[in-house]
């Protein structure tokens, strides 16, 4: 509906393995964001992008990296997953200062 | 530092009661935007309203109303005659410009879980 897709929707993996989550948009928005949602913490910004190859850190960026090689895709990578990174991850897109449209979320479990 | 506080972690009301969800924010910017989102039990995040810092008019949309007061840095959300379908987690958010890059990011409160009992 807002033209944003996250993949995978669910993933279970082991500690120490690399994990990549993908966010794909068809809206051509400049801004893309990755959040994690944990009980008691709401939505916390991990990284965001304001253009191709332009990214900046959010409040909980340690242990995560991102890449945006084209407008429509924003990848979030956990280089070596830890149990503390078990969470629900949301991608969002928006024009500047406009409402964000969110993907359906990725439920990531790290055992 | 920019901050959004939703002090009410969880609220329970009986259907048809009115309920107000509080949101208090801190920002250094003179131009900023505030938002409310709803997250029903199904998990998706749904946009409800956007308000810019220069528009202090209250807004009403059906049973929903929003009260923006810059003097108290608050942007509260009231549901009138609540219904079971209003049960959800509600998030308040603030957009801010990064001092280093001039780009925009959003700060979310921790959310208020509203339970409407039949």
XYZ file of N, CA and C in Angstrom:
687
model
N 0.833 -1.174 0.000
C 0.000 0.000 0.000
C 0.876 1.234 0.000
N 1.845 1.342 0.923
C 2.777 2.472 0.870
C 3.979 2.118 0.021
N 4.014 0.951 -0.594
C 5.108 0.581 -1.466
C 6.392 0.280 -0.732
N 6.288 -0.412 0.389
C 7.489 -0.771 1.136
C 7.402 -2.235 1.553
N 8.472 -2.944 1.322
C 8.505 -4.373 1.601
C 9.756 -4.718 2.378
N 9.592 -5.503 3.417
C 10.737 -5.988 4.186
C 10.892 -7.484 3.959
N 12.156 -7.921 3.893
C 12.409 -9.352 3.807
C 13.689 -9.711 4.552
N 13.737 -10.890 5.195
C 12.595 -11.785 5.375
C 11.624 -11.245 6.430
N 10.508 -11.862 6.600
C 9.557 -11.469 7.634
C 9.893 -12.118 8.971
N 10.484 -13.281 8.907
C 10.905 -13.980 10.125
C 12.248 -14.628 9.864
N 13.075 -14.625 10.903
C 14.362 -15.306 10.761
C 14.832 -15.770 12.123
N 15.340 -16.989 12.163
C 15.965 -17.531 13.360
C 17.385 -17.913 12.972
N 18.329 -17.448 13.763
C 19.717 -17.736 13.438
C 20.503 -17.919 14.733
N 21.771 -18.230 14.581
C 22.597 -18.487 15.752
C 23.548 -17.330 16.027
N 23.929 -17.215 17.268
C 24.898 -16.196 17.676
C 26.167 -16.309 16.848
N 26.650 -15.158 16.409
C 27.901 -15.138 15.661
C 27.755 -15.184 14.153
N 26.562 -15.458 13.674
C 26.356 -15.516 12.221
C 26.003 -14.132 11.687
N 26.346 -13.852 10.441
C 25.942 -12.584 9.847
C 24.486 -12.657 9.385
N 23.804 -11.531 9.485
C 22.401 -11.460 9.081
C 22.188 -10.171 8.290
N 21.472 -10.270 7.194
C 21.126 -9.077 6.418
C 19.624 -9.014 6.221
N 19.075 -7.855 6.563
C 17.653 -7.583 6.354
C 17.530 -6.575 5.217
N 16.506 -6.774 4.407
C 16.342 -5.905 3.244
C 15.050 -5.108 3.342
N 15.147 -3.859 2.940
C 13.978 -2.989 2.837
C 13.921 -2.474 1.399
N 12.793 -2.660 0.770
C 12.633 -2.263 -0.619
C 11.430 -1.334 -0.755
N 11.619 -0.210 -1.450
C 10.508 0.722 -1.640
C 10.281 0.987 -3.124
N 9.047 1.297 -3.441
C 8.697 1.650 -4.816
C 8.199 3.095 -4.904
N 8.410 3.868 -3.824
C 7.888 5.238 -3.746
C 8.908 6.302 -4.132
N 10.139 5.913 -4.308
C 11.203 6.851 -4.669
C 11.441 7.919 -3.592
N 11.188 7.568 -2.332
C 11.442 8.525 -1.254
C 12.923 8.627 -0.963
N 13.329 9.822 -0.596
C 14.740 10.078 -0.302
C 15.182 9.397 0.996
N 14.311 9.437 2.010
C 14.689 8.948 3.340
C 14.203 7.522 3.577
N 15.113 6.728 4.153
C 14.766 5.385 4.605
C 15.379 5.174 5.986
N 14.683 4.432 6.836
C 15.073 4.294 8.237
C 14.977 2.828 8.661
N 15.866 2.446 9.580
C 15.737 1.155 10.243
C 15.569 1.393 11.746
N 14.552 0.743 12.307
C 14.273 0.800 13.738
C 14.249 -0.618 14.303
N 14.449 -0.690 15.608
C 14.158 -1.924 16.319
C 13.125 -1.618 17.394
N 12.253 -2.572 17.622
C 11.215 -2.405 18.630
C 11.350 -3.478 19.686
N 11.515 -3.039 20.906
C 11.654 -3.938 22.044
C 10.699 -3.497 23.145
N 10.174 -4.436 23.916
C 9.246 -4.082 25.009
C 9.863 -3.052 25.947
N 9.100 -2.013 26.238
C 9.560 -0.985 27.163
C 10.448 0.085 26.542
N 10.826 -0.126 25.273
C 11.718 0.842 24.623
C 11.092 1.531 23.424
N 9.942 1.118 23.015
C 9.333 1.726 21.841
C 10.154 1.444 20.595
N 10.166 2.412 19.704
C 10.927 2.294 18.464
C 12.222 3.079 18.610
N 13.316 2.409 18.378
C 14.618 3.082 18.474
C 15.308 3.043 17.126
N 15.820 4.189 16.732
C 16.445 4.330 15.425
C 17.831 3.695 15.414
N 18.076 2.866 14.414
C 19.373 2.203 14.280
C 20.262 3.007 13.325
N 19.822 3.115 12.099
C 20.501 3.917 11.077
C 19.436 4.481 10.154
N 19.810 5.506 9.431
C 18.926 5.987 8.397
C 19.732 6.449 7.197
N 19.034 6.624 6.090
C 19.678 7.048 4.854
C 18.906 8.218 4.265
N 19.651 9.197 3.752
C 19.021 10.359 3.131
C 19.370 10.474 1.663
N 19.878 9.392 1.109
C 20.168 9.343 -0.311
C 21.053 8.151 -0.598
N 21.274 7.899 -1.891
C 22.142 6.783 -2.266
C 23.534 7.008 -1.681
N 24.000 6.028 -0.965
C 25.308 6.022 -0.294
C 25.435 7.045 0.829
N 24.333 7.686 1.203
C 24.350 8.644 2.312
C 23.591 8.074 3.502
N 24.317 7.813 4.578
C 23.678 7.236 5.760
C 24.177 7.943 7.015
N 23.436 7.774 8.081
C 23.834 8.357 9.360
C 23.365 7.426 10.474
N 24.011 7.559 11.628
C 23.700 6.680 12.742
C 22.497 7.178 13.529
N 21.808 6.214 14.131
C 20.760 6.532 15.082
C 21.257 6.293 16.493
N 20.335 6.129 17.420
C 20.713 6.013 18.827
C 21.238 4.640 19.224
N 20.970 3.598 18.428
C 21.409 2.249 18.796
C 22.122 1.585 17.623
N 23.143 2.232 17.109
C 23.793 1.776 15.883
C 24.899 0.742 16.117
N 25.372 0.600 17.342
C 26.477 -0.337 17.592
C 26.082 -1.757 17.222
N 26.950 -2.416 16.445
C 26.698 -3.795 16.040
C 25.933 -3.912 14.736
N 25.576 -2.777 14.152
C 24.814 -2.761 12.902
C 25.538 -1.920 11.854
N 25.396 -2.337 10.593
C 25.850 -1.515 9.488
C 24.748 -1.493 8.433
N 24.811 -0.478 7.579
C 23.786 -0.345 6.543
C 24.439 -0.006 5.219
N 23.684 -0.228 4.158
C 24.142 0.190 2.833
C 22.939 0.550 1.982
N 23.178 1.538 1.134
C 22.124 1.931 0.206
C 22.805 2.255 -1.121
N 22.805 1.284 -2.009
C 23.475 1.426 -3.307
C 22.515 1.918 -4.380
N 21.234 1.848 -4.123
C 20.242 2.417 -5.026
C 19.053 2.933 -4.219
N 18.310 3.821 -4.805
C 17.247 4.516 -4.076
C 16.269 3.561 -3.425
N 15.950 2.474 -4.085
C 14.863 1.624 -3.609
C 15.246 0.625 -2.544
N 16.523 0.392 -2.319
C 16.920 -0.647 -1.360
C 17.797 -0.115 -0.238
N 17.469 -0.544 0.986
C 18.238 -0.154 2.163
C 18.469 -1.424 2.975
N 19.720 -1.825 3.086
C 20.062 -3.084 3.748
C 20.597 -2.827 5.149
N 20.171 -3.651 6.071
C 20.672 -3.617 7.447
C 21.424 -4.919 7.700
N 22.671 -4.809 8.141
C 23.491 -5.994 8.383
C 23.951 -6.065 9.825
N 23.774 -7.241 10.400
C 24.360 -7.571 11.686
C 25.574 -8.432 11.369
N 26.744 -7.884 11.557
C 27.971 -8.575 11.119
C 28.164 -9.886 11.875
N 27.893 -9.867 13.156
C 28.037 -11.052 14.004
C 26.924 -10.982 15.055
N 25.830 -11.630 14.753
C 24.625 -11.455 15.569
C 24.831 -11.894 17.016
N 24.217 -11.148 17.923
C 24.239 -11.492 19.347
C 22.799 -11.620 19.839
N 22.625 -12.289 20.951
C 21.275 -12.510 21.475
C 20.574 -11.197 21.804
N 21.344 -10.154 22.131
C 20.742 -8.858 22.456
C 20.132 -8.179 21.229
N 20.421 -8.714 20.066
C 19.856 -8.170 18.838
C 18.565 -8.886 18.421
N 18.115 -9.801 19.228
C 16.788 -10.375 19.025
C 15.764 -9.275 19.199
N 14.932 -9.077 18.193
C 14.025 -7.947 18.218
C 13.091 -8.022 17.010
N 12.193 -7.050 16.954
C 11.404 -6.838 15.739
C 11.969 -5.602 15.057
N 12.298 -5.745 13.795
C 12.929 -4.665 13.038
C 11.934 -4.093 12.035
N 11.829 -2.770 12.055
C 10.954 -2.080 11.115
C 11.770 -1.158 10.222
N 11.404 -1.169 8.963
C 11.918 -0.199 8.015
C 10.830 0.842 7.786
N 11.233 2.075 7.533
C 10.274 3.141 7.245
C 10.822 4.017 6.134
N 9.913 4.631 5.402
C 10.279 5.559 4.340
C 9.478 6.842 4.504
N 10.028 7.939 4.025
C 9.262 9.185 4.052
C 9.974 10.268 3.265
N 9.199 11.247 2.783
C 9.799 12.509 2.358
C 10.184 13.288 3.623
N 10.866 14.397 3.497
C 11.316 15.161 4.662
C 10.138 15.653 5.497
N 10.194 15.351 6.791
C 9.208 15.829 7.765
C 7.780 15.406 7.471
N 7.629 14.440 6.630
C 6.304 13.891 6.349
C 6.100 12.621 7.169
N 4.874 12.159 7.267
C 4.649 10.915 8.005
C 5.446 9.760 7.412
N 5.952 8.929 8.288
C 6.669 7.754 7.825
C 5.676 6.637 7.504
N 6.019 5.880 6.482
C 5.273 4.661 6.191
C 6.182 3.498 6.537
N 5.621 2.566 7.279
C 6.426 1.473 7.800
C 6.170 0.175 7.046
N 7.225 -0.633 6.982
C 7.057 -1.997 6.513
C 6.358 -2.833 7.573
N 6.132 -4.086 7.240
C 5.401 -4.974 8.142
C 6.253 -5.545 9.262
N 7.547 -5.279 9.213
C 8.420 -5.741 10.286
C 9.069 -7.077 9.994
N 10.236 -7.290 10.605
C 10.951 -8.566 10.548
C 11.191 -9.022 11.973
N 10.721 -10.194 12.274
C 10.949 -10.752 13.609
C 12.208 -11.593 13.568
N 13.238 -11.136 14.261
C 14.552 -11.789 14.242
C 14.847 -12.397 15.605
N 15.127 -13.679 15.606
C 15.482 -14.388 16.842
C 16.897 -14.923 16.704
N 17.728 -14.607 17.690
C 19.126 -15.046 17.668
C 19.354 -15.947 18.871
N 19.654 -17.180 18.575
C 19.745 -18.185 19.650
C 21.187 -18.409 20.104
N 18.940 17.668 24.603
C 18.742 16.688 23.554
C 17.249 16.500 23.285
N 16.956 16.150 22.040
C 15.568 15.895 21.695
C 15.068 14.659 22.413
N 13.810 14.742 22.860
C 13.277 13.641 23.644
C 11.762 13.655 23.568
N 11.171 12.477 23.579
C 9.723 12.352 23.630
C 9.375 11.442 24.801
N 8.518 11.922 25.665
C 8.147 11.168 26.854
C 6.664 10.826 26.845
N 6.391 9.562 26.938
C 5.023 9.077 27.122
C 5.024 8.365 28.466
N 4.615 9.097 29.485
C 4.752 8.606 30.848
C 3.801 7.462 31.168
N 2.707 7.397 30.458
C 1.712 6.345 30.705
C 2.127 5.085 29.946
N 2.508 4.075 30.678
C 2.933 2.843 30.031
C 1.728 2.064 29.530
N 0.709 1.981 30.386
C -0.479 1.228 30.029
C -1.701 1.876 30.668
N -2.768 1.937 29.899
C -4.036 2.480 30.388
C -5.137 1.492 30.059
N -6.002 1.249 31.023
C -7.181 0.411 30.779
C -8.428 1.238 31.032
N -9.343 1.182 30.103
C -10.625 1.877 30.259
C -11.733 0.920 29.854
N -12.927 1.276 30.266
C -14.103 0.514 29.863
C -14.677 1.186 28.629
N -15.172 0.401 27.732
C -15.744 0.914 26.495
C -16.686 2.091 26.781
N -16.606 3.081 25.883
C -17.393 4.320 25.909
C -16.797 5.378 26.828
N -15.790 5.032 27.583
C -15.107 6.066 28.357
C -14.209 6.896 27.435
N -13.955 8.139 27.827
C -12.974 8.971 27.137
C -11.614 8.702 27.757
N -10.578 8.811 26.938
C -9.223 8.572 27.443
C -8.256 9.523 26.758
N -7.313 10.030 27.530
C -6.293 10.927 26.989
C -4.908 10.312 27.156
N -4.173 10.297 26.062
C -2.799 9.793 26.062
C -1.860 10.999 26.029
N -0.933 11.013 26.953
C -0.063 12.175 27.085
C 1.228 12.016 26.302
N 1.705 13.134 25.768
C 2.990 13.164 25.079
C 3.667 14.496 25.400
N 4.857 14.424 25.943
C 5.646 15.621 26.245
C 6.954 15.515 25.488
N 7.377 16.600 24.900
C 8.580 16.544 24.070
C 9.571 17.632 24.462
N 10.801 17.416 24.073
C 11.861 18.410 24.257
C 12.570 18.562 22.923
N 12.802 19.793 22.530
C 13.526 20.042 21.285
C 14.207 21.382 21.334
N 15.320 21.484 20.647
C 16.036 22.762 20.532
C 15.588 23.543 19.301
N 14.864 22.866 18.428
C 14.475 23.477 17.167
C 13.259 24.386 17.346
N 13.160 25.403 16.501
C 11.959 26.249 16.518
C 10.937 25.728 15.519
N 11.422 25.006 14.520
C 10.532 24.367 13.545
C 10.664 22.866 13.710
N 9.563 22.241 13.995
C 9.592 20.796 14.193
C 8.203 20.241 13.901
N 8.157 18.924 13.829
C 6.901 18.247 13.522
C 6.659 17.162 14.550
N 5.415 16.996 14.892
C 4.999 15.971 15.843
C 4.027 15.021 15.163
N 4.073 13.772 15.588
C 3.259 12.738 14.958
C 2.674 11.813 16.029
N 1.557 11.196 15.675
C 1.026 10.072 16.442
C 0.835 8.887 15.499
N 1.211 7.692 16.026
C 1.026 6.450 15.299
C 0.303 5.458 16.195
N -0.404 4.560 15.544
C -1.121 3.490 16.244
C -0.540 2.145 15.818
N -0.348 1.258 16.790
C 0.108 -0.091 16.490
C -0.886 -1.074 17.095
N -1.814 -1.567 16.299
C -2.792 -2.532 16.813
C -2.122 -3.869 17.088
N -2.838 -4.792 17.694
C -2.251 -6.103 18.021
C -1.672 -6.834 16.820
N -2.132 -6.538 15.636
C -1.600 -7.186 14.437
C -0.179 -6.729 14.111
N 0.264 -5.635 14.707
C 1.670 -5.262 14.621
C 2.055 -4.156 13.660
N 1.202 -3.810 12.726
C 1.610 -2.765 11.779
C 1.545 -1.399 12.444
N 2.275 -0.472 11.902
C 2.298 0.903 12.420
C 1.506 1.798 11.484
N 0.533 2.480 12.053
C -0.407 3.273 11.256
C -0.291 4.734 11.650
N -0.066 5.586 10.679
C 0.013 7.022 10.918
C -1.361 7.576 11.263
N -1.410 8.468 12.267
C -2.674 9.099 12.655
C -2.708 10.585 12.345
N -1.649 11.321 12.743
C -1.680 12.756 12.571
C -0.272 13.338 12.550
N -0.104 14.425 11.839
C 1.108 15.226 11.856
C 0.731 16.654 12.208
N 1.576 17.292 13.018
C 1.342 18.681 13.394
C 2.669 19.413 13.326
N 2.713 20.602 12.709
C 3.959 21.363 12.721
C 3.944 22.369 13.864
N 5.103 22.860 14.215
C 5.267 23.686 15.414
C 4.598 25.042 15.314
N 4.200 25.448 14.121
C 3.563 26.752 13.962
C 2.038 26.682 13.960
N 1.532 25.490 14.059
C 0.092 25.314 13.993
C -0.405 24.738 15.314
N -0.897 25.606 16.181
C -1.349 25.162 17.491
C -2.838 24.908 17.553
N -3.476 24.922 16.415
C -4.895 24.609 16.410
C -5.116 23.165 16.796
N -6.102 22.947 17.634
C -6.454 21.579 17.945
C -7.140 20.947 16.740
N -7.029 19.647 16.676
C -7.627 18.950 15.539
C -8.535 17.834 16.016
N -9.618 17.686 15.303
C -10.572 16.619 15.624
C -10.821 15.804 14.371
N -10.783 14.494 14.541
C -11.104 13.597 13.444
C -11.984 12.484 14.004
N -13.258 12.632 13.836
C -14.175 11.640 14.388
C -14.098 11.598 15.896
N -13.779 10.448 16.438
C -13.669 10.311 17.896
C -12.290 10.712 18.423
N -11.389 11.013 17.513
C -10.027 11.363 17.887
C -9.852 12.883 17.917
N -9.120 13.364 18.895
C -8.759 14.784 18.922
C -7.362 14.927 19.495
N -6.705 16.007 19.075
C -5.341 16.256 19.503
C -5.222 17.670 20.031
N -4.516 17.810 21.141
C -4.324 19.108 21.783
C -2.835 19.414 21.813
N -2.419 20.407 21.042
C -1.012 20.778 20.936
C -0.799 22.076 21.705
N 0.082 22.060 22.692
C 0.375 23.255 23.470
C 1.877 23.455 23.534
N 2.365 24.443 22.812
C 3.800 24.717 22.821
C 4.267 25.193 24.180
N 3.411 25.904 24.905
C 3.813 26.448 26.211
C 4.200 25.356 27.194
N 3.595 24.195 27.042
C 3.906 23.077 27.933
C 4.605 21.937 27.193
N 4.956 22.163 25.925
C 5.615 21.144 25.103
C 4.855 19.831 25.150
N 3.572 19.920 24.916
C 2.751 18.710 24.970
C 1.904 18.573 23.708
N 1.660 17.337 23.359
C 0.841 17.021 22.184
C 0.006 15.807 22.565
N -1.095 16.057 23.252
C -1.891 14.994 23.816
C -2.990 14.531 22.878
N -3.367 13.288 23.052
C -4.293 12.613 22.145
C -5.466 12.081 22.953
N -6.670 12.469 22.556
C -7.870 12.036 23.274
C -8.759 11.199 22.366
N -9.196 10.090 22.894
C -10.183 9.260 22.210
C -11.495 9.397 22.980
N -12.508 9.821 22.300
C -13.821 9.988 22.916
C -14.659 8.733 22.679
N -15.378 8.341 23.705
C -16.246 7.152 23.584
C -15.454 5.976 23.025
N -14.450 5.566 23.770
C -13.530 4.527 23.297
C -14.260 3.236 22.926
N -13.641 2.509 22.000
C -14.185 1.235 21.542
C -13.099 0.169 21.660
N -13.517 -1.061 21.681
C -12.561 -2.162 21.800
C -11.530 -2.112 20.674
N -11.941 -1.678 19.502
C -11.017 -1.614 18.357
C -9.928 -0.560 18.548
N -10.089 0.299 19.528
C -9.054 1.288 19.819
C -7.898 0.677 20.610
N -8.058 -0.530 21.075
C -6.996 -1.192 21.828
C -5.762 -1.336 20.951
N -4.672 -0.756 21.403
C -3.443 -0.725 20.596
C -2.350 -0.067 21.424
N -1.160 -0.049 20.859
C -0.086 0.770 21.421
C -0.013 2.039 20.583
N 0.048 3.167 21.251
C 0.082 4.451 20.564
C 1.432 5.122 20.808
N 2.034 5.574 19.723
C 3.349 6.213 19.799
C 3.259 7.672 19.383
N 3.944 8.492 20.124
C 4.139 9.897 19.773
C 5.558 10.026 19.233
N 5.766 10.887 18.241
C 7.091 11.027 17.648
C 7.364 12.479 17.290
N 8.630 12.807 17.246
C 9.104 14.163 16.942
C 10.148 14.058 15.856
N 10.083 14.910 14.848
C 11.148 14.913 13.843
C 12.155 15.991 14.204
N 13.394 15.691 13.987
C 14.446 16.648 14.291
C 15.485 16.644 13.181
N 16.174 17.791 13.052
C 17.247 17.895 12.077
C 18.566 17.575 12.759
N 19.360 16.766 12.115
C 20.675 16.433 12.648
C 21.603 17.630 12.544
N 22.298 17.918 13.634
C 23.232 19.053 13.637
C 24.441 18.786 12.739
N 24.768 17.516 12.554
C 25.969 17.195 11.788
C 25.684 17.131 10.291
N 24.543 16.563 9.914
C 24.292 16.362 8.490
C 23.156 17.223 7.950
N 22.384 17.856 8.832
C 21.246 18.655 8.373
C 20.098 17.823 7.872
N 20.190 16.516 8.090
C 19.119 15.620 7.631
C 18.151 15.353 8.767
N 17.089 14.677 8.458
C 15.995 14.551 9.416
C 15.819 13.126 9.915
N 15.613 13.027 11.195
C 15.282 11.741 11.779
C 14.157 11.953 12.786
N 13.612 10.832 13.238
C 12.441 10.861 14.097
C 12.774 10.222 15.430
N 12.284 10.855 16.478
C 12.450 10.311 17.826
C 11.073 9.870 18.311
N 10.992 8.624 18.760
C 9.725 8.082 19.227
C 9.701 7.991 20.742
N 8.514 8.171 21.294
C 8.311 7.840 22.696
C 8.252 6.334 22.853
N 8.186 5.901 24.106
C 8.171 4.463 24.384
C 6.791 3.841 24.205
N 5.791 4.668 23.932
C 4.472 4.133 23.635
C 3.582 3.986 24.851
N 2.285 4.064 24.625
C 1.279 3.815 25.654
C 0.367 2.708 25.152
N 0.267 1.654 25.941
C -0.628 0.555 25.570
C -2.014 0.861 26.114
N -2.964 0.965 25.237
C -4.350 1.228 25.623
C -5.165 -0.056 25.506
N -5.812 -0.401 26.587
C -6.713 -1.558 26.586
C -8.129 -1.053 26.830
N -8.991 -1.326 25.899
C -10.382 -0.941 26.044
C -11.189 -2.200 26.301
N -11.811 -2.252 27.451
C -12.532 -3.449 27.875
C -14.019 -3.334 27.547
N -14.559 -4.401 27.056
C -15.990 -4.414 26.686
C -16.879 -4.450 27.922
